């Protein structure tokens, strides 16, 4: 339910989107969500690999998104007999006033089935790009009165979950991406937040409760494992609370190319089973492929989405053959 390609994420992903889909089919995938990164709106939002010619990089983002939607629809139709393709995108939220309305506008496209509600920043500073950017994010996170540049990791975690809450309340994403991404480059990613930082933990509980209140899902995102963390996103403390709330998980690899499709799914399934989770959830669109055209006026409207429960053992039966 969360994937990228080098074709439409050329900075840090690999491979053509069609080749990735063909590989997923060869592995036994029956459903796949395409979620390329949404376009960004400002030079300050560009990543280092985009700064050789920043004006050109920024100008390319919206046309690339339109090209992605066109190609995704073509591939959805071409491979419909072999795989159920869902079309989405991954959201950004560094500046709420700009990105909240933009995400909503992009999500309204008739071909878009869903978006992944993700947060990759503390304020406007990327937190998962590299250690230097994470250090900047931490330094910038000091609350009012603490002094500029005097942020701590506790401040950064608190700011991250406050910003996430703003995103959640503004957009109510069906799928919340890598809920605790803030721990990726932390000095102690497995720390006991409940015991050490009660203010952060209260923010986490608030956000989880809100997602549960509107029926959103968390992804069990296995990319944390390939990046060296001991557990997927979200970590066990958060995942246990999500289970207690009766929340649903979907399964994602957050792949950025063929080599990462399905990576560490076996470990992710073991993790979920250890939490007492018996099923993950996905979506089925009706119709598939394509969109519905209303008889009067010829206006296109979105496909209906049906929530589908998939037993863990059904997924494991496929993954065990890899």
PDB file of C-alpha atoms in Angstrom:
ATOM      1  CA  UNK A   1       0.000   0.000   0.000  1.00  0.00           C
ATOM      2  CA  UNK A   2       3.071   2.262  -0.107  1.00  0.00           C
ATOM      3  CA  UNK A   3       5.598   2.166  -2.946  1.00  0.00           C
ATOM      4  CA  UNK A   4       7.763   4.374  -5.172  1.00  0.00           C
ATOM      5  CA  UNK A   5       9.642   4.138  -8.465  1.00  0.00           C
ATOM      6  CA  UNK A   6      12.726   5.755  -9.910  1.00  0.00           C
ATOM      7  CA  UNK A   7      10.641   6.860 -12.865  1.00  0.00           C
ATOM      8  CA  UNK A   8       8.625   9.261 -10.731  1.00  0.00           C
ATOM      9  CA  UNK A   9      10.908   9.617  -7.715  1.00  0.00           C
ATOM     10  CA  UNK A  10      14.217  10.027  -9.556  1.00  0.00           C
ATOM     11  CA  UNK A  11      16.182  11.439  -6.646  1.00  0.00           C
ATOM     12  CA  UNK A  12      16.306   8.399  -4.379  1.00  0.00           C
ATOM     13  CA  UNK A  13      14.384   5.532  -6.001  1.00  0.00           C
ATOM     14  CA  UNK A  14      15.172   3.189  -8.899  1.00  0.00           C
ATOM     15  CA  UNK A  15      13.513   1.397 -11.806  1.00  0.00           C
ATOM     16  CA  UNK A  16      10.577   2.017 -14.099  1.00  0.00           C
ATOM     17  CA  UNK A  17       7.115   1.755 -12.565  1.00  0.00           C
ATOM     18  CA  UNK A  18       6.003  -0.924 -15.029  1.00  0.00           C
ATOM     19  CA  UNK A  19       9.022  -3.089 -14.237  1.00  0.00           C
ATOM     20  CA  UNK A  20       8.256  -2.823 -10.520  1.00  0.00           C
ATOM     21  CA  UNK A  21       4.671  -3.941 -11.107  1.00  0.00           C
ATOM     22  CA  UNK A  22       5.837  -6.868 -13.252  1.00  0.00           C
ATOM     23  CA  UNK A  23       8.214  -7.900 -10.472  1.00  0.00           C
ATOM     24  CA  UNK A  24       5.436  -7.688  -7.873  1.00  0.00           C
ATOM     25  CA  UNK A  25       3.291  -9.961 -10.054  1.00  0.00           C
ATOM     26  CA  UNK A  26       6.157 -12.450 -10.293  1.00  0.00           C
ATOM     27  CA  UNK A  27       6.309 -12.556  -6.479  1.00  0.00           C
ATOM     28  CA  UNK A  28       2.616 -13.383  -6.213  1.00  0.00           C
ATOM     29  CA  UNK A  29       1.195  -9.958  -5.353  1.00  0.00           C
ATOM     30  CA  UNK A  30      -2.522  -9.742  -6.021  1.00  0.00           C
ATOM     31  CA  UNK A  31      -2.969  -6.123  -4.885  1.00  0.00           C
ATOM     32  CA  UNK A  32      -0.510  -3.253  -5.050  1.00  0.00           C
ATOM     33  CA  UNK A  33      -0.837   0.389  -4.049  1.00  0.00           C
ATOM     34  CA  UNK A  34       1.152   2.961  -6.015  1.00  0.00           C
ATOM     35  CA  UNK A  35       2.016   6.021  -3.934  1.00  0.00           C
ATOM     36  CA  UNK A  36       4.584   8.279  -5.544  1.00  0.00           C
ATOM     37  CA  UNK A  37       5.568  11.376  -3.604  1.00  0.00           C
ATOM     38  CA  UNK A  38       3.309  14.364  -4.103  1.00  0.00           C
ATOM     39  CA  UNK A  39       4.753  17.503  -5.706  1.00  0.00           C
ATOM     40  CA  UNK A  40       6.177  20.149  -3.416  1.00  0.00           C
ATOM     41  CA  UNK A  41       5.561  23.863  -3.775  1.00  0.00           C
ATOM     42  CA  UNK A  42       8.636  25.810  -2.721  1.00  0.00           C
ATOM     43  CA  UNK A  43      12.388  25.869  -3.242  1.00  0.00           C
ATOM     44  CA  UNK A  44      12.849  25.458   0.510  1.00  0.00           C
ATOM     45  CA  UNK A  45      11.129  22.064   0.288  1.00  0.00           C
ATOM     46  CA  UNK A  46      13.632  20.561  -2.146  1.00  0.00           C
ATOM     47  CA  UNK A  47      16.087  17.853  -1.092  1.00  0.00           C
ATOM     48  CA  UNK A  48      19.870  18.100  -1.580  1.00  0.00           C
ATOM     49  CA  UNK A  49      19.874  15.956  -4.742  1.00  0.00           C
ATOM     50  CA  UNK A  50      17.450  18.449  -6.317  1.00  0.00           C
ATOM     51  CA  UNK A  51      19.569  21.555  -5.686  1.00  0.00           C
ATOM     52  CA  UNK A  52      21.945  21.442  -8.673  1.00  0.00           C
ATOM     53  CA  UNK A  53      19.247  23.324 -10.590  1.00  0.00           C
ATOM     54  CA  UNK A  54      16.571  24.093  -8.011  1.00  0.00           C
ATOM     55  CA  UNK A  55      14.300  26.128 -10.271  1.00  0.00           C
ATOM     56  CA  UNK A  56      14.179  23.331 -12.837  1.00  0.00           C
ATOM     57  CA  UNK A  57      13.693  20.709 -10.138  1.00  0.00           C
ATOM     58  CA  UNK A  58      10.731  22.560  -8.672  1.00  0.00           C
ATOM     59  CA  UNK A  59       9.188  23.234 -12.089  1.00  0.00           C
ATOM     60  CA  UNK A  60       9.304  19.514 -12.927  1.00  0.00           C
ATOM     61  CA  UNK A  61       7.342  18.319  -9.904  1.00  0.00           C
ATOM     62  CA  UNK A  62       3.727  19.017 -10.916  1.00  0.00           C
ATOM     63  CA  UNK A  63       4.118  17.812 -14.538  1.00  0.00           C
ATOM     64  CA  UNK A  64       5.792  14.669 -13.178  1.00  0.00           C
ATOM     65  CA  UNK A  65       2.808  14.055 -10.898  1.00  0.00           C
ATOM     66  CA  UNK A  66       0.400  14.371 -13.830  1.00  0.00           C
ATOM     67  CA  UNK A  67       2.568  12.016 -15.874  1.00  0.00           C
ATOM     68  CA  UNK A  68       2.538   9.550 -12.979  1.00  0.00           C
ATOM     69  CA  UNK A  69      -1.264   9.542 -12.775  1.00  0.00           C
ATOM     70  CA  UNK A  70      -1.517   8.960 -16.523  1.00  0.00           C
ATOM     71  CA  UNK A  71       0.991   6.105 -16.445  1.00  0.00           C
ATOM     72  CA  UNK A  72      -0.576   4.553 -13.353  1.00  0.00           C
ATOM     73  CA  UNK A  73      -3.965   4.468 -15.074  1.00  0.00           C
ATOM     74  CA  UNK A  74      -2.422   2.873 -18.172  1.00  0.00           C
ATOM     75  CA  UNK A  75      -0.718   0.193 -16.086  1.00  0.00           C
ATOM     76  CA  UNK A  76      -3.840  -0.381 -14.010  1.00  0.00           C
ATOM     77  CA  UNK A  77      -5.727  -1.224 -17.187  1.00  0.00           C
ATOM     78  CA  UNK A  78      -2.937  -3.225 -18.814  1.00  0.00           C
ATOM     79  CA  UNK A  79      -2.307  -5.489 -15.832  1.00  0.00           C
ATOM     80  CA  UNK A  80      -5.882  -5.688 -14.493  1.00  0.00           C
ATOM     81  CA  UNK A  81      -6.204  -9.416 -15.240  1.00  0.00           C
ATOM     82  CA  UNK A  82      -3.098 -10.148 -13.159  1.00  0.00           C
ATOM     83  CA  UNK A  83      -3.034  -7.640 -10.280  1.00  0.00           C
ATOM     84  CA  UNK A  84      -5.394  -5.187  -8.593  1.00  0.00           C
ATOM     85  CA  UNK A  85      -3.653  -1.817  -8.784  1.00  0.00           C
ATOM     86  CA  UNK A  86      -4.675   1.041  -6.502  1.00  0.00           C
ATOM     87  CA  UNK A  87      -3.552   4.561  -7.372  1.00  0.00           C
ATOM     88  CA  UNK A  88      -2.511   6.942  -4.643  1.00  0.00           C
ATOM     89  CA  UNK A  89       0.261   9.258  -3.551  1.00  0.00           C
ATOM     90  CA  UNK A  90       2.266   9.963  -0.417  1.00  0.00           C
ATOM     91  CA  UNK A  91       1.493  13.278   1.215  1.00  0.00           C
ATOM     92  CA  UNK A  92       3.781  15.920   2.697  1.00  0.00           C
ATOM     93  CA  UNK A  93       3.011  18.436   5.439  1.00  0.00           C
ATOM     94  CA  UNK A  94       5.979  20.732   6.176  1.00  0.00           C
ATOM     95  CA  UNK A  95       3.850  23.890   6.025  1.00  0.00           C
ATOM     96  CA  UNK A  96       0.206  23.175   6.916  1.00  0.00           C
ATOM     97  CA  UNK A  97      -1.291  26.293   5.337  1.00  0.00           C
ATOM     98  CA  UNK A  98       0.189  25.390   1.949  1.00  0.00           C
ATOM     99  CA  UNK A  99       0.112  21.608   2.019  1.00  0.00           C
ATOM    100  CA  UNK A 100      -3.243  20.882   3.639  1.00  0.00           C
ATOM    101  CA  UNK A 101      -5.281  22.354   0.756  1.00  0.00           C
ATOM    102  CA  UNK A 102      -2.866  20.941  -1.830  1.00  0.00           C
ATOM    103  CA  UNK A 103      -3.132  17.378  -0.526  1.00  0.00           C
ATOM    104  CA  UNK A 104      -6.928  17.674  -0.525  1.00  0.00           C
ATOM    105  CA  UNK A 105      -6.906  18.977  -4.105  1.00  0.00           C
ATOM    106  CA  UNK A 106      -4.620  16.217  -5.358  1.00  0.00           C
ATOM    107  CA  UNK A 107      -6.683  13.581  -3.545  1.00  0.00           C
ATOM    108  CA  UNK A 108      -9.837  14.779  -5.323  1.00  0.00           C
ATOM    109  CA  UNK A 109      -8.565  13.574  -8.714  1.00  0.00           C
ATOM    110  CA  UNK A 110     -10.991  10.897  -9.941  1.00  0.00           C
ATOM    111  CA  UNK A 111      -8.227   8.348 -10.536  1.00  0.00           C
ATOM    112  CA  UNK A 112      -6.784   8.690  -7.008  1.00  0.00           C
ATOM    113  CA  UNK A 113      -8.040   6.044  -4.599  1.00  0.00           C
ATOM    114  CA  UNK A 114      -6.242   7.168  -1.439  1.00  0.00           C
ATOM    115  CA  UNK A 115      -3.191   8.954  -0.138  1.00  0.00           C
ATOM    116  CA  UNK A 116      -0.734   7.998   2.572  1.00  0.00           C
ATOM    117  CA  UNK A 117      -0.720  10.639   5.296  1.00  0.00           C
ATOM    118  CA  UNK A 118       2.966  10.976   6.072  1.00  0.00           C
ATOM    119  CA  UNK A 119       5.191  13.454   7.849  1.00  0.00           C
ATOM    120  CA  UNK A 120       8.865  13.742   6.903  1.00  0.00           C
ATOM    121  CA  UNK A 121       9.677  17.014   8.685  1.00  0.00           C
ATOM    122  CA  UNK A 122       9.930  18.744  12.005  1.00  0.00           C
ATOM    123  CA  UNK A 123       8.741  22.182  11.056  1.00  0.00           C
ATOM    124  CA  UNK A 124      10.232  22.579   7.589  1.00  0.00           C
ATOM    125  CA  UNK A 125      13.411  20.545   8.222  1.00  0.00           C
ATOM    126  CA  UNK A 126      13.533  16.963   6.866  1.00  0.00           C
ATOM    127  CA  UNK A 127      14.100  14.500   9.691  1.00  0.00           C
ATOM    128  CA  UNK A 128      14.833  11.253   7.825  1.00  0.00           C
ATOM    129  CA  UNK A 129      17.165  12.346   5.007  1.00  0.00           C
ATOM    130  CA  UNK A 130      20.464  11.948   6.859  1.00  0.00           C
ATOM    131  CA  UNK A 131      22.063  12.527  10.258  1.00  0.00           C
ATOM    132  CA  UNK A 132      22.908  16.150   9.482  1.00  0.00           C
ATOM    133  CA  UNK A 133      19.323  17.018   8.591  1.00  0.00           C
ATOM    134  CA  UNK A 134      18.055  15.184  11.660  1.00  0.00           C
ATOM    135  CA  UNK A 135      20.430  17.213  13.836  1.00  0.00           C
ATOM    136  CA  UNK A 136      19.084  20.405  12.234  1.00  0.00           C
ATOM    137  CA  UNK A 137      15.530  19.245  12.878  1.00  0.00           C
ATOM    138  CA  UNK A 138      16.336  18.617  16.531  1.00  0.00           C
ATOM    139  CA  UNK A 139      18.102  21.952  16.936  1.00  0.00           C
ATOM    140  CA  UNK A 140      15.160  23.798  15.363  1.00  0.00           C
ATOM    141  CA  UNK A 141      12.572  22.145  17.591  1.00  0.00           C
ATOM    142  CA  UNK A 142      13.092  24.156  20.766  1.00  0.00           C
ATOM    143  CA  UNK A 143       9.799  25.491  22.134  1.00  0.00           C
ATOM    144  CA  UNK A 144       9.249  29.203  22.612  1.00  0.00           C
ATOM    145  CA  UNK A 145      11.477  30.547  25.345  1.00  0.00           C
ATOM    146  CA  UNK A 146      14.090  27.808  25.108  1.00  0.00           C
ATOM    147  CA  UNK A 147      16.248  29.717  22.649  1.00  0.00           C
ATOM    148  CA  UNK A 148      16.855  29.098  18.959  1.00  0.00           C
ATOM    149  CA  UNK A 149      19.051  26.096  18.244  1.00  0.00           C
ATOM    150  CA  UNK A 150      18.605  24.629  21.720  1.00  0.00           C
ATOM    151  CA  UNK A 151      16.190  21.866  20.790  1.00  0.00           C
ATOM    152  CA  UNK A 152      16.550  18.383  22.214  1.00  0.00           C
ATOM    153  CA  UNK A 153      15.379  15.043  20.899  1.00  0.00           C
ATOM    154  CA  UNK A 154      12.475  15.190  23.320  1.00  0.00           C
ATOM    155  CA  UNK A 155      11.499  18.556  21.842  1.00  0.00           C
ATOM    156  CA  UNK A 156      11.809  17.124  18.328  1.00  0.00           C
ATOM    157  CA  UNK A 157       9.592  14.146  19.127  1.00  0.00           C
ATOM    158  CA  UNK A 158       6.975  16.409  20.709  1.00  0.00           C
ATOM    159  CA  UNK A 159       7.044  18.793  17.753  1.00  0.00           C
ATOM    160  CA  UNK A 160       6.798  15.895  15.297  1.00  0.00           C
ATOM    161  CA  UNK A 161       3.690  14.447  16.942  1.00  0.00           C
ATOM    162  CA  UNK A 162       2.093  17.887  17.211  1.00  0.00           C
ATOM    163  CA  UNK A 163       2.702  18.468  13.514  1.00  0.00           C
ATOM    164  CA  UNK A 164       1.395  14.984  12.769  1.00  0.00           C
ATOM    165  CA  UNK A 165      -1.746  15.770  14.747  1.00  0.00           C
ATOM    166  CA  UNK A 166      -2.283  18.899  12.651  1.00  0.00           C
ATOM    167  CA  UNK A 167      -1.969  16.778   9.505  1.00  0.00           C
ATOM    168  CA  UNK A 168      -4.343  14.128  10.836  1.00  0.00           C
ATOM    169  CA  UNK A 169      -7.036  16.581  11.865  1.00  0.00           C
ATOM    170  CA  UNK A 170      -6.787  18.535   8.612  1.00  0.00           C
ATOM    171  CA  UNK A 171      -6.787  15.571   6.240  1.00  0.00           C
ATOM    172  CA  UNK A 172      -7.964  12.386   7.999  1.00  0.00           C
ATOM    173  CA  UNK A 173      -5.863  10.092   5.794  1.00  0.00           C
ATOM    174  CA  UNK A 174      -7.172   6.577   5.296  1.00  0.00           C
ATOM    175  CA  UNK A 175      -3.627   5.262   5.780  1.00  0.00           C
ATOM    176  CA  UNK A 176      -1.117   6.894   8.149  1.00  0.00           C
ATOM    177  CA  UNK A 177       2.437   6.410   6.926  1.00  0.00           C
ATOM    178  CA  UNK A 178       5.380   5.345   9.104  1.00  0.00           C
ATOM    179  CA  UNK A 179       3.687   6.699  12.227  1.00  0.00           C
ATOM    180  CA  UNK A 180       6.897   7.027  14.256  1.00  0.00           C
ATOM    181  CA  UNK A 181       9.387   7.949  11.529  1.00  0.00           C
ATOM    182  CA  UNK A 182      10.931  10.415  13.985  1.00  0.00           C
ATOM    183  CA  UNK A 183      12.792   7.561  15.676  1.00  0.00           C
ATOM    184  CA  UNK A 184      14.713   6.487  12.525  1.00  0.00           C
ATOM    185  CA  UNK A 185      17.841   8.584  13.119  1.00  0.00           C
ATOM    186  CA  UNK A 186      17.360   9.063  16.838  1.00  0.00           C
ATOM    187  CA  UNK A 187      20.249   8.409  19.199  1.00  0.00           C
ATOM    188  CA  UNK A 188      18.101   5.698  20.834  1.00  0.00           C
ATOM    189  CA  UNK A 189      15.336   4.603  18.423  1.00  0.00           C
ATOM    190  CA  UNK A 190      14.142   1.876  20.807  1.00  0.00           C
ATOM    191  CA  UNK A 191      13.896   4.101  23.882  1.00  0.00           C
ATOM    192  CA  UNK A 192      10.956   3.678  26.250  1.00  0.00           C
ATOM    193  CA  UNK A 193       9.075   6.851  25.387  1.00  0.00           C
ATOM    194  CA  UNK A 194       6.292   5.945  27.803  1.00  0.00           C
ATOM    195  CA  UNK A 195       8.650   6.040  30.760  1.00  0.00           C
ATOM    196  CA  UNK A 196      11.171   8.670  29.696  1.00  0.00           C
ATOM    197  CA  UNK A 197       9.057  11.282  27.939  1.00  0.00           C
ATOM    198  CA  UNK A 198       5.479  11.276  29.260  1.00  0.00           C
ATOM    199  CA  UNK A 199       4.652  14.459  27.343  1.00  0.00           C
ATOM    200  CA  UNK A 200       5.612  12.775  24.078  1.00  0.00           C
ATOM    201  CA  UNK A 201       3.691   9.638  25.008  1.00  0.00           C
ATOM    202  CA  UNK A 202       0.537  11.665  25.690  1.00  0.00           C
ATOM    203  CA  UNK A 203       0.826  13.143  22.193  1.00  0.00           C
ATOM    204  CA  UNK A 204       1.194   9.672  20.700  1.00  0.00           C
ATOM    205  CA  UNK A 205      -1.916   8.473  22.536  1.00  0.00           C
ATOM    206  CA  UNK A 206      -3.834  11.532  21.347  1.00  0.00           C
ATOM    207  CA  UNK A 207      -2.879  10.909  17.720  1.00  0.00           C
ATOM    208  CA  UNK A 208      -3.658   7.201  17.847  1.00  0.00           C
ATOM    209  CA  UNK A 209      -7.042   7.866  19.408  1.00  0.00           C
ATOM    210  CA  UNK A 210      -7.863  10.379  16.699  1.00  0.00           C
ATOM    211  CA  UNK A 211      -6.950   7.991  13.878  1.00  0.00           C
ATOM    212  CA  UNK A 212      -9.059   5.283  15.502  1.00  0.00           C
ATOM    213  CA  UNK A 213     -11.976   7.708  15.864  1.00  0.00           C
ATOM    214  CA  UNK A 214     -12.357   8.196  12.123  1.00  0.00           C
ATOM    215  CA  UNK A 215     -11.461   4.632  11.102  1.00  0.00           C
ATOM    216  CA  UNK A 216      -7.993   5.256   9.675  1.00  0.00           C
ATOM    217  CA  UNK A 217      -5.382   2.534   9.370  1.00  0.00           C
ATOM    218  CA  UNK A 218      -1.720   2.432  10.357  1.00  0.00           C
ATOM    219  CA  UNK A 219       0.703   0.793   8.000  1.00  0.00           C
ATOM    220  CA  UNK A 220       3.049  -1.839   9.332  1.00  0.00           C
ATOM    221  CA  UNK A 221       5.957  -0.493   7.312  1.00  0.00           C
ATOM    222  CA  UNK A 222       8.821  -2.938   6.869  1.00  0.00           C
ATOM    223  CA  UNK A 223      11.243  -0.321   5.522  1.00  0.00           C
ATOM    224  CA  UNK A 224      12.342   0.391   9.095  1.00  0.00           C
ATOM    225  CA  UNK A 225      13.911  -3.072   9.155  1.00  0.00           C
ATOM    226  CA  UNK A 226      15.993  -2.599   6.001  1.00  0.00           C
ATOM    227  CA  UNK A 227      17.157   0.740   7.441  1.00  0.00           C
ATOM    228  CA  UNK A 228      18.533  -0.979  10.515  1.00  0.00           C
ATOM    229  CA  UNK A 229      15.803  -0.604  13.123  1.00  0.00           C
ATOM    230  CA  UNK A 230      14.838  -3.605  15.225  1.00  0.00           C
ATOM    231  CA  UNK A 231      11.091  -3.267  14.557  1.00  0.00           C
ATOM    232  CA  UNK A 232       8.908  -1.983  11.737  1.00  0.00           C
ATOM    233  CA  UNK A 233       7.045   1.296  11.953  1.00  0.00           C
ATOM    234  CA  UNK A 234       5.303   1.691  14.320  1.00  0.00           C
ATOM    235  CA  UNK A 235       7.471   0.293  17.117  1.00  0.00           C
ATOM    236  CA  UNK A 236       6.057  -2.112  19.666  1.00  0.00           C
ATOM    237  CA  UNK A 237       4.932   0.398  22.301  1.00  0.00           C
ATOM    238  CA  UNK A 238       2.824   2.253  19.769  1.00  0.00           C
ATOM    239  CA  UNK A 239       1.664  -0.888  17.987  1.00  0.00           C
ATOM    240  CA  UNK A 240       0.455  -2.422  21.252  1.00  0.00           C
ATOM    241  CA  UNK A 241      -1.586   0.673  21.994  1.00  0.00           C
ATOM    242  CA  UNK A 242      -3.021   0.626  18.466  1.00  0.00           C
ATOM    243  CA  UNK A 243      -4.078  -2.988  18.924  1.00  0.00           C
ATOM    244  CA  UNK A 244      -5.649  -2.102  22.268  1.00  0.00           C
ATOM    245  CA  UNK A 245      -7.713   0.547  20.485  1.00  0.00           C
ATOM    246  CA  UNK A 246      -8.929  -2.038  17.985  1.00  0.00           C
ATOM    247  CA  UNK A 247      -7.028  -0.328  15.174  1.00  0.00           C
ATOM    248  CA  UNK A 248      -6.342  -1.945  11.816  1.00  0.00           C
ATOM    249  CA  UNK A 249      -3.011  -2.404  10.078  1.00  0.00           C
ATOM    250  CA  UNK A 250      -2.212  -2.512   6.407  1.00  0.00           C
ATOM    251  CA  UNK A 251       1.105  -3.917   5.170  1.00  0.00           C
ATOM    252  CA  UNK A 252       3.687  -1.824   3.318  1.00  0.00           C
ATOM    253  CA  UNK A 253       7.273  -2.174   2.175  1.00  0.00           C
ATOM    254  CA  UNK A 254       7.724   1.525   1.269  1.00  0.00           C
ATOM    255  CA  UNK A 255       9.806   0.185  -1.586  1.00  0.00           C
ATOM    256  CA  UNK A 256      11.887   2.482  -3.766  1.00  0.00           C
ATOM    257  CA  UNK A 257      12.642   0.021  -6.547  1.00  0.00           C
ATOM    258  CA  UNK A 258      12.527  -3.634  -7.555  1.00  0.00           C
ATOM    259  CA  UNK A 259      15.128  -4.741  -5.014  1.00  0.00           C
ATOM    260  CA  UNK A 260      12.978  -3.543  -2.108  1.00  0.00           C
ATOM    261  CA  UNK A 261       9.589  -4.965  -3.120  1.00  0.00           C
ATOM    262  CA  UNK A 262       8.368  -7.161  -0.274  1.00  0.00           C
ATOM    263  CA  UNK A 263      11.616  -6.732   1.667  1.00  0.00           C
ATOM    264  CA  UNK A 264      11.395  -8.103   5.223  1.00  0.00           C
ATOM    265  CA  UNK A 265       7.724  -9.044   4.910  1.00  0.00           C
ATOM    266  CA  UNK A 266       8.438 -12.303   6.719  1.00  0.00           C
ATOM    267  CA  UNK A 267       9.798 -10.418   9.714  1.00  0.00           C
ATOM    268  CA  UNK A 268       6.924  -7.936   9.574  1.00  0.00           C
ATOM    269  CA  UNK A 269       4.404 -10.786   9.643  1.00  0.00           C
ATOM    270  CA  UNK A 270       6.137 -12.331  12.650  1.00  0.00           C
ATOM    271  CA  UNK A 271       6.030  -8.937  14.367  1.00  0.00           C
ATOM    272  CA  UNK A 272       2.313  -8.538  13.750  1.00  0.00           C
ATOM    273  CA  UNK A 273       1.597 -12.082  14.883  1.00  0.00           C
ATOM    274  CA  UNK A 274       3.530 -11.388  18.090  1.00  0.00           C
ATOM    275  CA  UNK A 275       1.154  -8.494  18.739  1.00  0.00           C
ATOM    276  CA  UNK A 276      -1.817 -10.809  18.412  1.00  0.00           C
ATOM    277  CA  UNK A 277      -2.790  -9.407  15.011  1.00  0.00           C
ATOM    278  CA  UNK A 278      -4.485 -11.984  12.813  1.00  0.00           C
ATOM    279  CA  UNK A 279      -5.286  -9.946   9.687  1.00  0.00           C
ATOM    280  CA  UNK A 280      -4.136  -6.974   7.684  1.00  0.00           C
ATOM    281  CA  UNK A 281      -6.370  -4.810   5.528  1.00  0.00           C
ATOM    282  CA  UNK A 282      -6.322  -3.618   1.958  1.00  0.00           C
ATOM    283  CA  UNK A 283      -8.731  -2.015  -0.489  1.00  0.00           C
ATOM    284  CA  UNK A 284     -10.600  -3.179  -3.561  1.00  0.00           C
ATOM    285  CA  UNK A 285     -11.824  -0.599  -6.035  1.00  0.00           C
ATOM    286  CA  UNK A 286     -15.058  -0.966  -7.966  1.00  0.00           C
ATOM    287  CA  UNK A 287     -14.797  -0.688 -10.904  1.00  0.00           C
ATOM    288  CA  UNK A 288     -11.334  -1.930 -11.614  1.00  0.00           C
ATOM    289  CA  UNK A 289      -9.716  -0.639 -13.729  1.00  0.00           C
ATOM    290  CA  UNK A 290     -10.813   2.861 -14.617  1.00  0.00           C
ATOM    291  CA  UNK A 291     -13.240   5.449 -13.305  1.00  0.00           C
ATOM    292  CA  UNK A 292     -16.980   5.934 -13.636  1.00  0.00           C
ATOM    293  CA  UNK A 293     -18.318   8.510 -16.067  1.00  0.00           C
ATOM    294  CA  UNK A 294     -21.675   9.960 -15.122  1.00  0.00           C
ATOM    295  CA  UNK A 295     -24.282   9.821 -17.873  1.00  0.00           C
ATOM    296  CA  UNK A 296     -25.231  13.478 -17.487  1.00  0.00           C
ATOM    297  CA  UNK A 297     -22.423  15.867 -18.226  1.00  0.00           C
ATOM    298  CA  UNK A 298     -19.765  13.186 -18.682  1.00  0.00           C
ATOM    299  CA  UNK A 299     -18.144  13.978 -15.349  1.00  0.00           C
ATOM    300  CA  UNK A 300     -15.733  11.375 -14.036  1.00  0.00           C
ATOM    301  CA  UNK A 301     -16.107  10.209 -10.453  1.00  0.00           C
ATOM    302  CA  UNK A 302     -14.050   8.048  -8.172  1.00  0.00           C
ATOM    303  CA  UNK A 303     -14.327   4.300  -7.919  1.00  0.00           C
ATOM    304  CA  UNK A 304     -15.960   2.902  -4.803  1.00  0.00           C
ATOM    305  CA  UNK A 305     -13.512   1.424  -2.307  1.00  0.00           C
ATOM    306  CA  UNK A 306     -14.252  -1.768  -0.410  1.00  0.00           C
ATOM    307  CA  UNK A 307     -12.218  -2.662   2.679  1.00  0.00           C
ATOM    308  CA  UNK A 308     -10.811  -6.190   2.443  1.00  0.00           C
ATOM    309  CA  UNK A 309      -9.540  -8.244   5.382  1.00  0.00           C
ATOM    310  CA  UNK A 310      -6.598 -10.517   4.567  1.00  0.00           C
ATOM    311  CA  UNK A 311      -5.517 -13.195   7.087  1.00  0.00           C
ATOM    312  CA  UNK A 312      -1.842 -13.044   7.965  1.00  0.00           C
ATOM    313  CA  UNK A 313      -1.472 -16.696   7.042  1.00  0.00           C
ATOM    314  CA  UNK A 314      -2.656 -15.972   3.501  1.00  0.00           C
ATOM    315  CA  UNK A 315       0.091 -13.402   3.133  1.00  0.00           C
ATOM    316  CA  UNK A 316       2.614 -15.718   4.748  1.00  0.00           C
ATOM    317  CA  UNK A 317       1.751 -18.474   2.267  1.00  0.00           C
ATOM    318  CA  UNK A 318       2.912 -16.180  -0.548  1.00  0.00           C
ATOM    319  CA  UNK A 319       5.925 -14.700   1.240  1.00  0.00           C
ATOM    320  CA  UNK A 320       7.220 -18.156   2.230  1.00  0.00           C
ATOM    321  CA  UNK A 321       7.839 -18.936  -1.463  1.00  0.00           C
ATOM    322  CA  UNK A 322      10.285 -16.076  -1.989  1.00  0.00           C
TER     323      UNK A 322
END
